[in-house]
Amino acid sequence: MRRLFWAFFFILLNFSITIDSFSVQMIPTFVGFGLLVSASMRLVTESPLFAPIQRWGMGLCLYYAFVWLRDLFLRTDSSTLAYVMTILDAAALLLTLYVAWQIVRAIANVEMRRNAELGSAPLFAAWKMIVICTLLSLLISPVILLSPRLGTMASLCLLIGQALATIFFLVRLWQVGKQYEQVVSLQNNL
């Protein structure tokens, strides 16, 4: 379960350095999806709901590796390429939210199978906060074009909300990992 925390740490936190049009992610997203695939392979014995996460995670790992290499080596001056990449990035973002939801469901299934509280309900609440802020951020883009001042303020508020929701999700995931370790240790000692 701890590996899930580190996977989402790499997936959700994005630190990049940009110089002119050259940008490099310091914490590559594809590493997080690699960890996610590894974690779900280990946890599939705890819940069969971890199995489909492996396929989605591998697909997203390959996509984000391509994006990382593209950002590292290619200069995207073409507006057509930028438009296509924006659509692909939005689709990857929605798939990432779907994978996170699948993880929350799988953790809830582990709770049920082990008859122990791991904290999937607060984790699900944090996931919903991320989804709401993310979807509102995607929907607010046209407002920025119509009213730059209002759009910028709304965008800033959503960015802060998304950052807080992400931190809340990561904290909850860490707590789920700790609780899982305690439950496994306790049940193995019985």
Coordinates of C-alpha atoms in Angstrom, one line a residue:
M1 CA 0.0 0.0 0.0
R2 CA 2.9 2.4 0.7
R3 CA 3.9 2.0 -3.0
L4 CA 0.5 3.4 -3.9
F5 CA 1.3 6.6 -1.9
W6 CA 4.6 7.0 -3.8
A7 CA 3.0 6.3 -7.1
F8 CA 0.4 9.1 -6.5
F9 CA 3.1 11.4 -5.2
F10 CA 4.8 11.1 -8.6
I11 CA 1.5 11.3 -10.5
L12 CA -0.1 14.2 -8.7
L13 CA 2.8 16.5 -7.9
N14 CA 4.3 18.2 -10.9
F15 CA 7.5 20.2 -10.6
S16 CA 9.0 21.3 -13.8
I17 CA 11.7 23.6 -15.0
T18 CA 11.0 25.8 -18.0
I19 CA 13.6 27.8 -19.9
D20 CA 12.3 29.5 -23.0
S21 CA 10.2 26.8 -24.6
F22 CA 12.2 24.0 -23.1
S23 CA 10.5 22.2 -20.2
V24 CA 11.5 19.2 -18.1
Q25 CA 9.5 17.6 -15.3
M26 CA 11.6 17.0 -12.2
I27 CA 9.2 14.4 -10.9
P28 CA 8.2 12.5 -14.1
T29 CA 4.6 11.3 -14.1
F30 CA 5.5 8.1 -15.9
V31 CA 7.6 7.0 -12.9
G32 CA 4.4 7.3 -10.8
F33 CA 2.4 5.1 -13.1
G34 CA 5.3 2.5 -13.2
L35 CA 5.1 2.4 -9.4
L36 CA 1.3 2.2 -9.6
V37 CA 1.5 -0.9 -11.9
S38 CA 4.0 -2.5 -9.5
A39 CA 1.9 -1.8 -6.5
S40 CA -1.3 -3.1 -8.1
M41 CA 0.6 -6.3 -9.2
R42 CA 1.5 -6.8 -5.5
L43 CA -2.0 -6.0 -4.2
V44 CA -4.0 -8.1 -6.7
T45 CA -4.0 -10.9 -4.1
E46 CA -5.7 -8.6 -1.7
S47 CA -8.4 -7.6 -4.2
P48 CA -9.1 -8.6 -7.8
L49 CA -10.1 -4.9 -8.4
F50 CA -6.4 -4.1 -8.6
A51 CA -6.0 -6.2 -11.8
P52 CA -7.5 -3.8 -14.4
I53 CA -5.5 -1.0 -12.8
Q54 CA -2.4 -2.6 -14.2
R55 CA -3.5 -2.2 -17.8
W56 CA -4.6 1.4 -17.4
G57 CA -1.5 2.2 -15.4
M58 CA 0.8 0.7 -18.1
G59 CA -1.0 2.6 -20.9
L60 CA -0.7 5.9 -18.9
C61 CA 2.9 5.1 -18.1
L62 CA 3.7 4.8 -21.8
Y63 CA 1.8 7.9 -22.7
Y64 CA 3.5 10.1 -20.0
A65 CA 6.9 8.7 -20.9
F66 CA 6.2 9.8 -24.5
V67 CA 5.1 13.2 -23.2
W68 CA 8.2 13.5 -21.0
L69 CA 10.5 12.7 -24.0
R70 CA 8.6 15.0 -26.2
D71 CA 9.0 17.9 -23.8
L72 CA 12.7 17.0 -23.3
F73 CA 13.6 16.8 -27.0
L74 CA 10.9 18.5 -29.1
R75 CA 10.0 22.1 -29.4
T76 CA 6.3 22.4 -30.0
D77 CA 5.9 25.4 -32.3
S78 CA 3.1 23.8 -34.4
S79 CA -0.3 25.0 -33.2
T80 CA -1.9 21.8 -34.6
L81 CA 0.4 19.7 -32.5
A82 CA -0.2 21.8 -29.5
Y83 CA -4.0 21.5 -30.0
V84 CA -3.8 17.7 -30.4
M85 CA -1.6 17.4 -27.3
T86 CA -4.0 19.5 -25.3
I87 CA -6.8 17.1 -26.2
L88 CA -4.6 14.1 -25.4
D89 CA -3.5 15.6 -22.1
A90 CA -7.1 16.3 -21.1
A91 CA -8.0 12.6 -21.9
A92 CA -5.0 11.4 -19.9
L93 CA -6.0 13.6 -17.0
L94 CA -9.5 12.1 -17.0
L95 CA -8.1 8.6 -17.3
T96 CA -5.8 9.4 -14.3
L97 CA -8.9 10.4 -12.3
Y98 CA -10.6 7.1 -13.3
V99 CA -7.5 5.1 -12.2
A100 CA -7.5 6.9 -8.9
W101 CA -11.2 6.1 -8.5
Q102 CA -10.4 2.4 -9.2
I103 CA -7.7 2.5 -6.5
V104 CA -10.2 3.8 -4.0
R105 CA -12.7 1.1 -5.0
A106 CA -10.0 -1.6 -4.6
I107 CA -9.0 -0.3 -1.2
A108 CA -12.7 -0.4 -0.1
N109 CA -12.8 -3.9 -1.4
V110 CA -9.7 -4.8 0.7
E111 CA -11.5 -3.3 3.7
M112 CA -14.5 -5.5 3.1
R113 CA -12.4 -8.7 2.5
R114 CA -10.2 -8.1 5.6
N115 CA -13.2 -6.9 7.6
A116 CA -11.1 -3.9 8.8
E117 CA -11.3 -0.1 8.5
L118 CA -8.5 1.3 6.3
G119 CA -9.9 4.7 5.6
S120 CA -11.3 4.4 2.1
A121 CA -14.2 6.7 2.9
P122 CA -12.0 9.8 3.6
L123 CA -9.8 8.8 0.6
F124 CA -12.9 8.8 -1.6
A125 CA -13.9 12.2 -0.2
A126 CA -10.4 13.5 -1.1
W127 CA -10.8 12.0 -4.6
K128 CA -14.1 13.7 -5.1
M129 CA -12.5 17.1 -4.1
I130 CA -9.8 16.5 -6.7
V131 CA -12.3 15.6 -9.4
I132 CA -14.5 18.7 -8.7
C133 CA -11.6 21.1 -8.8
T134 CA -10.1 19.5 -11.9
L135 CA -13.4 19.5 -13.8
L136 CA -14.1 23.1 -12.8
S137 CA -10.6 24.0 -13.9
L138 CA -11.2 22.5 -17.4
L139 CA -14.6 24.2 -17.6
I140 CA -13.2 27.6 -16.5
S141 CA -10.9 27.9 -19.5
P142 CA -13.4 29.6 -21.8
V143 CA -14.2 32.1 -19.0
I144 CA -10.6 33.2 -19.0
L145 CA -10.9 34.1 -22.7
L146 CA -14.1 36.1 -22.0
S147 CA -13.1 37.8 -18.8
P148 CA -9.4 37.6 -18.1
R149 CA -9.7 39.1 -14.6
L150 CA -12.6 37.0 -13.4
G151 CA -11.1 33.9 -15.1
T152 CA -7.7 34.4 -13.5
M153 CA -9.2 34.8 -10.0
A154 CA -11.4 31.8 -10.4
S155 CA -8.5 29.8 -11.9
L156 CA -6.3 30.8 -8.9
C157 CA -9.0 29.7 -6.4
L158 CA -9.4 26.4 -8.2
L159 CA -5.6 25.9 -8.3
I160 CA -5.5 26.4 -4.5
G161 CA -8.4 24.1 -4.0
Q162 CA -6.8 21.4 -6.2
A163 CA -3.5 21.7 -4.4
L164 CA -5.3 21.3 -1.0
A165 CA -7.3 18.4 -2.3
T166 CA -4.2 16.7 -3.7
I167 CA -2.4 17.1 -0.3
F168 CA -5.5 15.7 1.5
F169 CA -5.6 12.7 -0.9
L170 CA -1.9 12.0 -0.4
V171 CA -2.2 12.3 3.4
R172 CA -5.2 9.9 3.4
L173 CA -3.4 7.5 1.1
W174 CA -0.4 7.5 3.5
Q175 CA -2.8 6.8 6.4
V176 CA -4.4 4.0 4.5
G177 CA -0.9 2.4 4.0
K178 CA -0.1 2.7 7.7
Q179 CA -3.5 1.2 8.7
Y180 CA -3.1 -1.6 6.1
E181 CA 0.3 -2.5 7.6
Q182 CA -1.2 -2.6 11.1
V183 CA -4.2 -4.7 10.0
V184 CA -2.0 -7.2 8.1
S185 CA 0.4 -7.4 11.1
L186 CA -2.4 -7.9 13.6
Q187 CA -4.2 -10.5 11.4
N188 CA -1.0 -12.4 10.7
N189 CA -0.3 -12.7 14.4
L190 CA -3.7 -14.2 15.2

